[in-house]
mmCIF file of C-alpha atoms in Angstrom:
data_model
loop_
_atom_site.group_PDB
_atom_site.id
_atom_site.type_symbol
_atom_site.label_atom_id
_atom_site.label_comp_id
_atom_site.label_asym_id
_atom_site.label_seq_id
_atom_site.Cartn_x
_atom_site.Cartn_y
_atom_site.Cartn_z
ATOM 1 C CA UNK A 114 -11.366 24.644 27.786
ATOM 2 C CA UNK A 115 -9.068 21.999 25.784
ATOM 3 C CA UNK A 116 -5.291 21.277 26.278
ATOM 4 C CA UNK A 117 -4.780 23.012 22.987
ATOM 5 C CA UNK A 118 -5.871 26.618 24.646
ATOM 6 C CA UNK A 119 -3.395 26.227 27.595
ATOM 7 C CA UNK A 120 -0.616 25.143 25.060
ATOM 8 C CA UNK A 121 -1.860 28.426 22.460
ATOM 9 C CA UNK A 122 -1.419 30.505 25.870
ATOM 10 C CA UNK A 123 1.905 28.932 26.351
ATOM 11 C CA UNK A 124 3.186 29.144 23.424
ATOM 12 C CA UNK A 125 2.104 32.961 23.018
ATOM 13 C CA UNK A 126 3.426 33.465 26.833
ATOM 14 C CA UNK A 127 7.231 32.365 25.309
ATOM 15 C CA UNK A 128 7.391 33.931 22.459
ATOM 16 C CA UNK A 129 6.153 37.432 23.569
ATOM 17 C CA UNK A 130 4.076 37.823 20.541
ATOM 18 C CA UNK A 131 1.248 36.565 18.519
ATOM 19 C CA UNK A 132 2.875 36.174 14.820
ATOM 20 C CA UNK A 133 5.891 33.984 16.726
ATOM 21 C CA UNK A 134 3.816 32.040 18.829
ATOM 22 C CA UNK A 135 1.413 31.147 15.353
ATOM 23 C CA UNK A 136 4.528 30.408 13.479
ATOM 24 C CA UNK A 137 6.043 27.933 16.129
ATOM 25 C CA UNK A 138 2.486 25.991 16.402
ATOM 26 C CA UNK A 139 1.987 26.272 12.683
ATOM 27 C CA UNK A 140 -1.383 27.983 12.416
ATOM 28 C CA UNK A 141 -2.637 31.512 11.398
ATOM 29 C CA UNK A 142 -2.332 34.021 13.732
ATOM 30 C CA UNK A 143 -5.604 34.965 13.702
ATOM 31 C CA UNK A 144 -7.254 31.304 14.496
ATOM 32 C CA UNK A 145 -4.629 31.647 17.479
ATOM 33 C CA UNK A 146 -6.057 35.272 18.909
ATOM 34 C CA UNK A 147 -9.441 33.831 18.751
ATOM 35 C CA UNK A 148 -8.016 30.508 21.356
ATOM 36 C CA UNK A 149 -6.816 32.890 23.272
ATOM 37 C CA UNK A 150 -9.595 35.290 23.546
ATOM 38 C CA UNK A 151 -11.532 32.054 24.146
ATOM 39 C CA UNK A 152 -9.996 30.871 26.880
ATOM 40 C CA UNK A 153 -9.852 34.197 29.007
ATOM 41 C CA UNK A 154 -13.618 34.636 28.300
ATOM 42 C CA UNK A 155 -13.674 31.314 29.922
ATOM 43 C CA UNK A 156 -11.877 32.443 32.782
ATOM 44 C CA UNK A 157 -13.444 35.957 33.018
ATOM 45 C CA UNK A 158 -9.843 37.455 33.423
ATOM 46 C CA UNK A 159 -7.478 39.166 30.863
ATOM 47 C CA UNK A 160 -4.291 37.135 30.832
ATOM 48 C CA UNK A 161 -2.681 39.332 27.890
ATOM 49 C CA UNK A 162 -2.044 42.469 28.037
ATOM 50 C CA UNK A 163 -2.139 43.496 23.949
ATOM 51 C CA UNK A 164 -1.236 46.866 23.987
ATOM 52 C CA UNK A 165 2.375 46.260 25.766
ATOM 53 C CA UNK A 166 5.472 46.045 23.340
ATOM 54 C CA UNK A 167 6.752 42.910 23.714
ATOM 55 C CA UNK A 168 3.358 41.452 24.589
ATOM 56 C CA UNK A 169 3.677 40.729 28.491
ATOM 57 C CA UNK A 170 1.109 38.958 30.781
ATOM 58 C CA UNK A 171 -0.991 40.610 33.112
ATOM 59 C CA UNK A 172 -0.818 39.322 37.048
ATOM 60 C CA UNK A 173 -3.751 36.869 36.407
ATOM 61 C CA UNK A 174 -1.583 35.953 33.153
ATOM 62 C CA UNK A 175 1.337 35.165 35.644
ATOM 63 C CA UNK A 176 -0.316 32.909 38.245
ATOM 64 C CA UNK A 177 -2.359 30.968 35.319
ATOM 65 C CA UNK A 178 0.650 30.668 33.467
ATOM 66 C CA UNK A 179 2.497 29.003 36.351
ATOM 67 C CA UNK A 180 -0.680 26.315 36.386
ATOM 68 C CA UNK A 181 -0.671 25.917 32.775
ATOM 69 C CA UNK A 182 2.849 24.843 32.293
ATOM 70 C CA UNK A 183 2.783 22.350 34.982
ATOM 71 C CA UNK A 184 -0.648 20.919 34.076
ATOM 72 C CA UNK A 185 0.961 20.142 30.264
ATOM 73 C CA UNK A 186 3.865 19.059 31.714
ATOM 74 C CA UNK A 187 1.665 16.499 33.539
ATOM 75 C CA UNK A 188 -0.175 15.599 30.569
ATOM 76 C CA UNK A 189 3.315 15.243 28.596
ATOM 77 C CA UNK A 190 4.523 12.866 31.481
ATOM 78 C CA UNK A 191 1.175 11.070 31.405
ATOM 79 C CA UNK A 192 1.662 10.661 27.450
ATOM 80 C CA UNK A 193 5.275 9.332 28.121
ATOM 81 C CA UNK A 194 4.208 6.671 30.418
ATOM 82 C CA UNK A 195 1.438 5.275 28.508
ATOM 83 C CA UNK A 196 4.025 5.029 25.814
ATOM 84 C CA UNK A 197 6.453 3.084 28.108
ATOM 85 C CA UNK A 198 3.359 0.712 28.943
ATOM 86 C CA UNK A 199 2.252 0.232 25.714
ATOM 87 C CA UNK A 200 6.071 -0.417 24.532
ATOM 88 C CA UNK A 201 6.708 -3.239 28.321
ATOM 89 C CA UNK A 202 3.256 -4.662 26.943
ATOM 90 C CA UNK A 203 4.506 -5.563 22.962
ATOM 91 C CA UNK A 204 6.206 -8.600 22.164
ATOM 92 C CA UNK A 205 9.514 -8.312 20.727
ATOM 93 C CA UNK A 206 11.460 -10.676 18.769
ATOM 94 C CA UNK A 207 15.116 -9.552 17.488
ATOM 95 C CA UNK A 208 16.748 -11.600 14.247
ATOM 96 C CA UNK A 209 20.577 -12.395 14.144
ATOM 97 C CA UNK A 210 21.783 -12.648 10.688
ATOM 98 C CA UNK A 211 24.987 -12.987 8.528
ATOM 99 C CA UNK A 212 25.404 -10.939 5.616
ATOM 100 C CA UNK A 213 25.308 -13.310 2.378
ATOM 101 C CA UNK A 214 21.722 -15.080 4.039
ATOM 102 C CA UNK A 215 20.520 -11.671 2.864
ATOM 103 C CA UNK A 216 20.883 -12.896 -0.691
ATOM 104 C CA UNK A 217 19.038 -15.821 0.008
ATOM 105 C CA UNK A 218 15.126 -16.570 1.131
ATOM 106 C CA UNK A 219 15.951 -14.918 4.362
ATOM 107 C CA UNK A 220 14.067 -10.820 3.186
ATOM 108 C CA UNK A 221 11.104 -13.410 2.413
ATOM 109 C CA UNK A 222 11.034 -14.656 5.722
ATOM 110 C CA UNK A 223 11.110 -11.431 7.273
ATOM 111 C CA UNK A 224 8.344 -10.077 5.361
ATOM 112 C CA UNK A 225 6.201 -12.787 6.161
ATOM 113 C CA UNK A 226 6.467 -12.516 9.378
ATOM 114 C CA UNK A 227 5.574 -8.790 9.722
ATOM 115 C CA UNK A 228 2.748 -9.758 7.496
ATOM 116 C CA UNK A 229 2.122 -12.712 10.501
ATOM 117 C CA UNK A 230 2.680 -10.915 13.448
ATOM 118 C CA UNK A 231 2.347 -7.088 12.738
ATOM 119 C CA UNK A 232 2.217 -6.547 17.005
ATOM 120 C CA UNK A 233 5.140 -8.142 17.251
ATOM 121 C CA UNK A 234 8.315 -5.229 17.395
ATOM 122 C CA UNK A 235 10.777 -7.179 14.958
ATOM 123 C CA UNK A 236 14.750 -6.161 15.367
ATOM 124 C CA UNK A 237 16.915 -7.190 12.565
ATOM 125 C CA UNK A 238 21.153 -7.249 13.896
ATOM 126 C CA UNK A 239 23.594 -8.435 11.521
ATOM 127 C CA UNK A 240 26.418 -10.492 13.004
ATOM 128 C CA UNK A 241 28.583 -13.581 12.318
ATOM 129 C CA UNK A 242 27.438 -17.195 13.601
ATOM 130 C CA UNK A 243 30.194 -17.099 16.442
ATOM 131 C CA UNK A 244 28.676 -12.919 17.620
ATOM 132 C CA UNK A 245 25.001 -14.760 17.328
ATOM 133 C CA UNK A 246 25.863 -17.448 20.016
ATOM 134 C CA UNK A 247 27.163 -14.734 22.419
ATOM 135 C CA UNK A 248 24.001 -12.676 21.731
ATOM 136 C CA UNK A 249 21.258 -15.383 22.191
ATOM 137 C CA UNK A 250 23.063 -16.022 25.607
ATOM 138 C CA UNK A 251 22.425 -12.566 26.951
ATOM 139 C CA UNK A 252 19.290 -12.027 25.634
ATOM 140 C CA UNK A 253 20.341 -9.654 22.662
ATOM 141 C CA UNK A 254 18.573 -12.195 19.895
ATOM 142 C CA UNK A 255 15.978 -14.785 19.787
ATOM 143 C CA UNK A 256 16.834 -16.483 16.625
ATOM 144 C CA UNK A 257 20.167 -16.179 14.595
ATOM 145 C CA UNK A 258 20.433 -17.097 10.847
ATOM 146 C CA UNK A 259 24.304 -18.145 10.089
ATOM 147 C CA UNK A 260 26.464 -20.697 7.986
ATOM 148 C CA UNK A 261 28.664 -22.559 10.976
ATOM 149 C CA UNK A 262 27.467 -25.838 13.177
ATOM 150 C CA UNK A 263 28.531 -25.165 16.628
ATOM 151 C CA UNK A 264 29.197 -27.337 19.809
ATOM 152 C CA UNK A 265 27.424 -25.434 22.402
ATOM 153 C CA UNK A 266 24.348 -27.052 24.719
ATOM 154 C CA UNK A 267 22.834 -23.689 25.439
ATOM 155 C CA UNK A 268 22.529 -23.179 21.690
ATOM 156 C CA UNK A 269 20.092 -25.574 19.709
ATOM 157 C CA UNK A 270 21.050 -25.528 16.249
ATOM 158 C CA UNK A 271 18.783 -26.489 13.134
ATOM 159 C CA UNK A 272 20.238 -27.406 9.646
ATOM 160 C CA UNK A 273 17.473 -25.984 7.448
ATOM 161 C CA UNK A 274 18.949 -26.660 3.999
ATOM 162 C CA UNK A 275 22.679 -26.848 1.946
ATOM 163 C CA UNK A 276 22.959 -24.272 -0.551
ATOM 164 C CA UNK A 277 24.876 -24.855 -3.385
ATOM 165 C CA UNK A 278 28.626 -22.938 -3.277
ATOM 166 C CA UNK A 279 29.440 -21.716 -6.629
ATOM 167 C CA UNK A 280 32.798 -19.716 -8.249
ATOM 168 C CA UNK A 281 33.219 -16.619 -8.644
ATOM 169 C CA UNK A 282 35.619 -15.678 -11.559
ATOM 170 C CA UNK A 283 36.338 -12.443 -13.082
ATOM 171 C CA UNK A 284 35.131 -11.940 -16.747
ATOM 172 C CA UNK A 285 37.919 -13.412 -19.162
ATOM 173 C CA UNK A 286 39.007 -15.818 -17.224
ATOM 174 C CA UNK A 287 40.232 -19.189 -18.463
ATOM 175 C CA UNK A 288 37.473 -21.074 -16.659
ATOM 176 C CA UNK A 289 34.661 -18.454 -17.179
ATOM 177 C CA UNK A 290 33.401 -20.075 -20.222
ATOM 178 C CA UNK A 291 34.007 -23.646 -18.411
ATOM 179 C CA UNK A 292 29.637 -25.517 -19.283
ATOM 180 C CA UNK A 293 30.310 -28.234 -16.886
ATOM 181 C CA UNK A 294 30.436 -27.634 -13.355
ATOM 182 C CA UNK A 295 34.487 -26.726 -11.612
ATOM 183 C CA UNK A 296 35.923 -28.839 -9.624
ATOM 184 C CA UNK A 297 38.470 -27.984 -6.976
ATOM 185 C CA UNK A 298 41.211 -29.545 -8.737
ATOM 186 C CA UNK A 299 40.558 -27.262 -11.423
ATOM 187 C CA UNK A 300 41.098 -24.266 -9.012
ATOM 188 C CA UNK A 301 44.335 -25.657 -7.684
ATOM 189 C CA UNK A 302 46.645 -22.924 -7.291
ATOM 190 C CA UNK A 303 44.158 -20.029 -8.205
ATOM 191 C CA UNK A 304 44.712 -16.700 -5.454
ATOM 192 C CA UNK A 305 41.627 -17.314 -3.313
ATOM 193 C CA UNK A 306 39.515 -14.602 -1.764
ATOM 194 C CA UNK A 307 37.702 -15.824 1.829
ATOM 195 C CA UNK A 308 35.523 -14.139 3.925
ATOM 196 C CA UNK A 309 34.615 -13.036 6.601
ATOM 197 C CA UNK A 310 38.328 -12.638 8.185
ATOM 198 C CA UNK A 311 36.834 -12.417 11.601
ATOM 199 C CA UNK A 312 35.887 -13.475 13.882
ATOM 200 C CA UNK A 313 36.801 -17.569 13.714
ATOM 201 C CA UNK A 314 35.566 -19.967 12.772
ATOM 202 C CA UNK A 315 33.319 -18.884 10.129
ATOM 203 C CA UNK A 316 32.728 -19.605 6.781
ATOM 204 C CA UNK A 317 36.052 -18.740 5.594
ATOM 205 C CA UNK A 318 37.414 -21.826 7.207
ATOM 206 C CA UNK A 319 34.836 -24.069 6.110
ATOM 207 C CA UNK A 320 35.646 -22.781 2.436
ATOM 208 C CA UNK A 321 39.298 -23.497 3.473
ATOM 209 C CA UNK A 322 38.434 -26.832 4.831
ATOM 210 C CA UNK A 323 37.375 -28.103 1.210
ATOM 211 C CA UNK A 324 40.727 -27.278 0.224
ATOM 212 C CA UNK A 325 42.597 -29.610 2.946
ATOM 213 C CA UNK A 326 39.852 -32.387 2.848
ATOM 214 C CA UNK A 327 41.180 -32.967 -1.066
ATOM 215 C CA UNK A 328 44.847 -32.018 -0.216
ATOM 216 C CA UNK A 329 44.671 -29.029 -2.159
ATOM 217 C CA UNK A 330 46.684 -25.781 -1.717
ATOM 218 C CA UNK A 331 45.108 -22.423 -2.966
ATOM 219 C CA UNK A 332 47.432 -19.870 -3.867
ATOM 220 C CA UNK A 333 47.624 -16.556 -2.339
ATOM 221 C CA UNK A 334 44.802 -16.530 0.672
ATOM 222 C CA UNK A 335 43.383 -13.106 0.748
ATOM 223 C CA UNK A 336 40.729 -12.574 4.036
ATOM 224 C CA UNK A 337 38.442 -10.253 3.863
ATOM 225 C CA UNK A 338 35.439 -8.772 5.995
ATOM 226 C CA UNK A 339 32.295 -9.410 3.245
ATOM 227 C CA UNK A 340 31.366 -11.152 0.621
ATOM 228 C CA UNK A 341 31.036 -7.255 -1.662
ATOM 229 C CA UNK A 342 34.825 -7.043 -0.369
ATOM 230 C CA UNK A 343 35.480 -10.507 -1.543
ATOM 231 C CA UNK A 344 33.967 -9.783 -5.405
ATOM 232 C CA UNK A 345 35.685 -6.908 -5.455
ATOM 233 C CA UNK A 346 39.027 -8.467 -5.242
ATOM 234 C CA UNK A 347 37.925 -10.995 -7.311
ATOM 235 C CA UNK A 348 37.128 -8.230 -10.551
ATOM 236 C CA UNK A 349 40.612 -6.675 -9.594
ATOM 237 C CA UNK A 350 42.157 -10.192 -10.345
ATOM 238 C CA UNK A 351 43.271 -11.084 -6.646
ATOM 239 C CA UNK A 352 42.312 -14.592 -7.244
ATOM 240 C CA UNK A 353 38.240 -16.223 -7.296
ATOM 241 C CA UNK A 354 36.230 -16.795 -4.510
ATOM 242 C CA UNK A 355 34.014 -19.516 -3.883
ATOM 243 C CA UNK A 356 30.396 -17.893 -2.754
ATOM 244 C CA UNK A 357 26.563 -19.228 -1.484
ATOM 245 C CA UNK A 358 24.837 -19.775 -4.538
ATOM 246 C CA UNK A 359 22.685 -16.897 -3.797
ATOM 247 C CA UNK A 360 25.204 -14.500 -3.695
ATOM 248 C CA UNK A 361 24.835 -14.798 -8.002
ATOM 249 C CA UNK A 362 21.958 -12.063 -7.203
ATOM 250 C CA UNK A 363 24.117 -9.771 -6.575
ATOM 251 C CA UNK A 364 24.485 -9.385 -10.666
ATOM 252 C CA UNK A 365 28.018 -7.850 -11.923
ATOM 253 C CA UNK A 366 29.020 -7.435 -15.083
ATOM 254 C CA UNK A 367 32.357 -8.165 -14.257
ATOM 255 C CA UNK A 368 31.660 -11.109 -12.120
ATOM 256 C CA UNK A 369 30.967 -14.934 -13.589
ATOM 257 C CA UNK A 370 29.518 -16.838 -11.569
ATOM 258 C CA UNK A 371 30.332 -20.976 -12.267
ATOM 259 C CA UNK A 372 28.802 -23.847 -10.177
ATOM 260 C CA UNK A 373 31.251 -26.244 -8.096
ATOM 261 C CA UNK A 374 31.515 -29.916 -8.351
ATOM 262 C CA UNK A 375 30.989 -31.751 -5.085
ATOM 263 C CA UNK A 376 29.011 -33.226 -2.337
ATOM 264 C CA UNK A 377 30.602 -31.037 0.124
ATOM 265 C CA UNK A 378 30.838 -28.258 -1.798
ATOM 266 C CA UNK A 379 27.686 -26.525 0.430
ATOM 267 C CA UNK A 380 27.061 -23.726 2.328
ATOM 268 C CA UNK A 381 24.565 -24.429 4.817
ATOM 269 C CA UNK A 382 22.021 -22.579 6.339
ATOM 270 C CA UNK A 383 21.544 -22.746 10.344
ATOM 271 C CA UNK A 384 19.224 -21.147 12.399
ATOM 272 C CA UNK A 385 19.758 -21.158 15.888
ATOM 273 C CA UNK A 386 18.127 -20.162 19.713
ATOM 274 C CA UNK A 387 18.476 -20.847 22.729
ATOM 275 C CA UNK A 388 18.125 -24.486 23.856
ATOM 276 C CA UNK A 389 14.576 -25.275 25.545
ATOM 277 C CA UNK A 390 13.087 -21.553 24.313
ATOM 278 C CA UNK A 391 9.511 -22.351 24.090
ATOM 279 C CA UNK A 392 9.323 -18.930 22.483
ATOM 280 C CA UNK A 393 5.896 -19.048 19.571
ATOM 281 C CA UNK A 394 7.436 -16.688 17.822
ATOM 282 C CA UNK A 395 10.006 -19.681 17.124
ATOM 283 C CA UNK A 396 7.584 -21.985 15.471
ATOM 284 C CA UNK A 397 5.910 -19.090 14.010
ATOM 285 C CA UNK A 398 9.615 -18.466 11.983
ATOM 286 C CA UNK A 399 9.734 -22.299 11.162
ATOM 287 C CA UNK A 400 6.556 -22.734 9.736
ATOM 288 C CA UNK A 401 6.764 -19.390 8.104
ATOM 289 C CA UNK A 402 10.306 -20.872 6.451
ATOM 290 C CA UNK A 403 9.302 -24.646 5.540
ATOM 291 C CA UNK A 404 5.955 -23.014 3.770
ATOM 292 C CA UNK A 405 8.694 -20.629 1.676
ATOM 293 C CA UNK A 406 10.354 -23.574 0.571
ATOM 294 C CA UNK A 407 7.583 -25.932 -0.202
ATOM 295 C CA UNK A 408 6.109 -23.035 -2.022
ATOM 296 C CA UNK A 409 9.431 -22.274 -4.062
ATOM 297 C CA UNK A 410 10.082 -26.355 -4.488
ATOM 298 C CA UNK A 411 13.542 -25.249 -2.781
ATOM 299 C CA UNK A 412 15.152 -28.419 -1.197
ATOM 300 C CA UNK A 413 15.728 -28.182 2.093
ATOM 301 C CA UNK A 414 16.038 -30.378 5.346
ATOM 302 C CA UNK A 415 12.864 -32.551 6.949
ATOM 303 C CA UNK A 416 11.473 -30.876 9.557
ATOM 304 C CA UNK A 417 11.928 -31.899 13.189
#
């Protein structure tokens, strides 16, 4: 006798007939007569009786019935905790990530580290910089991935590289066809699109804080949730919007995309966790990372 026979006899039990009982285990209803006949030969008792209209068990049927149903659900609740042991037993490691580090080296990363550590169960949460603090300090991330340098000695913070901020003009603008790189000056006055509008600070501000630090005034400030929000208004002529470098993946038509004069003008790239984590799966991340960007020759800050 197998499990599958006491399930077949279950199943048949239910359903009150043969042809059901085959459909809901998805065999031939012959295959599942011969189980059945199987299994009573095996117990020398009739379980079935075949000639009743719906099919209904015999006495024997009754009592064995009774044992078979709680000896599956016994092996179902055996099933369910091996799961729950195997799942307590697997490392897990969950990512923190804002949206435009998505258009950067950041997939890479991720499917390196699969590639790395396939046990590991890997949970990817988008969130801004200031929702990844509050999430490595209960427990809800291990690592976050954002734009903003924070004050905060639970947090340890690592500068990984600047990536270059470029413009993002709508097609026939004035400055579209500009060869050398924009300069803020030059943008003096344009209706600026920032992002994302919440919650502060984020990298809105630090786009806004380029503007101040040169005693410049945009025009119209438009705040948005995401950068797709942000090109959008851009296209509809709501002013330009100054983007990661990356973001130029995100290819538009519509959308020209011109580089930005300026030391400053930088979106970095921060990846944070909590402060004295001796987590491996962190240095498993870095060295995944600073291999990416030796391989790709893509600047980036010495490691410490």
């Amino acid at each position: 006798m197998e499990l599958r026979h006491l399930r077949y006899f279950v199943a048949v039990a239910s359903e009150q007939s043969f042809t059901r009982a085959a459909e809901k285990l998805h065999i031939a209803q012959p295959p599942l007569s011969r189980q059945i006949q199987q299994l009573e030969e095996e117990f020398g008792l009739v379980l079935i009786d075949r000639d009743s209209r719906p099919l209904r068990l015999t006495d024997a049927g009754r009592l064995m019935h009774e044992q078979a149903v709680q000896v599956l659900e016994r092996v179902d609740e055996i099933r369910a905790m091996a799961k729950r042991l195997r799942a307590a037993g697997r490392d897990r490691f969950a990512i923190g990530f804002v949206t435009s580090t998505l258009y950067g080296g950041l997939p890479e990363v991720i499917r390196r580290y699969r590639a790395a550590r396939p046990e590991v169960e890997l949970t990817l949460l988008e969130m801004t910089t200031i929702e990844q603090v509050a999430a490595l300090k209960e427990g809800r991330i291990d690592v976050g991935f954002g734009r903003i340098a924070l004050d905060d000695p639970t947090v340890d913070q690592r500068l990984l590289r600047n990536e270059a901020l470029v413009v993002a003009l709508p097609t026939g603008h004035p400055l579209a066809t500009h060869e050398d790189p924009l300069c803020l000056d030059d943008l003096a006055g344009e209706g600026l699109v920032v992002f994302p509008k919440a919650p502060r600070p984020s990298f809105a501000d630090m786009v806004l804080s380029l503007y101040r630090e040169r005693g410049l005034r945009p025009g119209a400030v438009h705040e948005v949730r995401e950068l797709q929000t942000a090109l959008g208004l851009v296209v509809a002529g709501e002013g330009i919007s100054l983007v990661p470098a990356s973001a130029q993946r995100l290819r538009r038509d519509d959308i020209v995309y011109r580089p930005l004069h300026g030391d400053k003008a930088v979106a970095p790239v921060i990846m944070s966790h909590r402060a004295q984590d001796g987590s491996p799966e962190i240095g498993v991340l870095l060295d995944l990372i600073y291999d990416m960007y030796q391989a790709y020759g893509i600047p980036h800050e010495p490691r410490r």
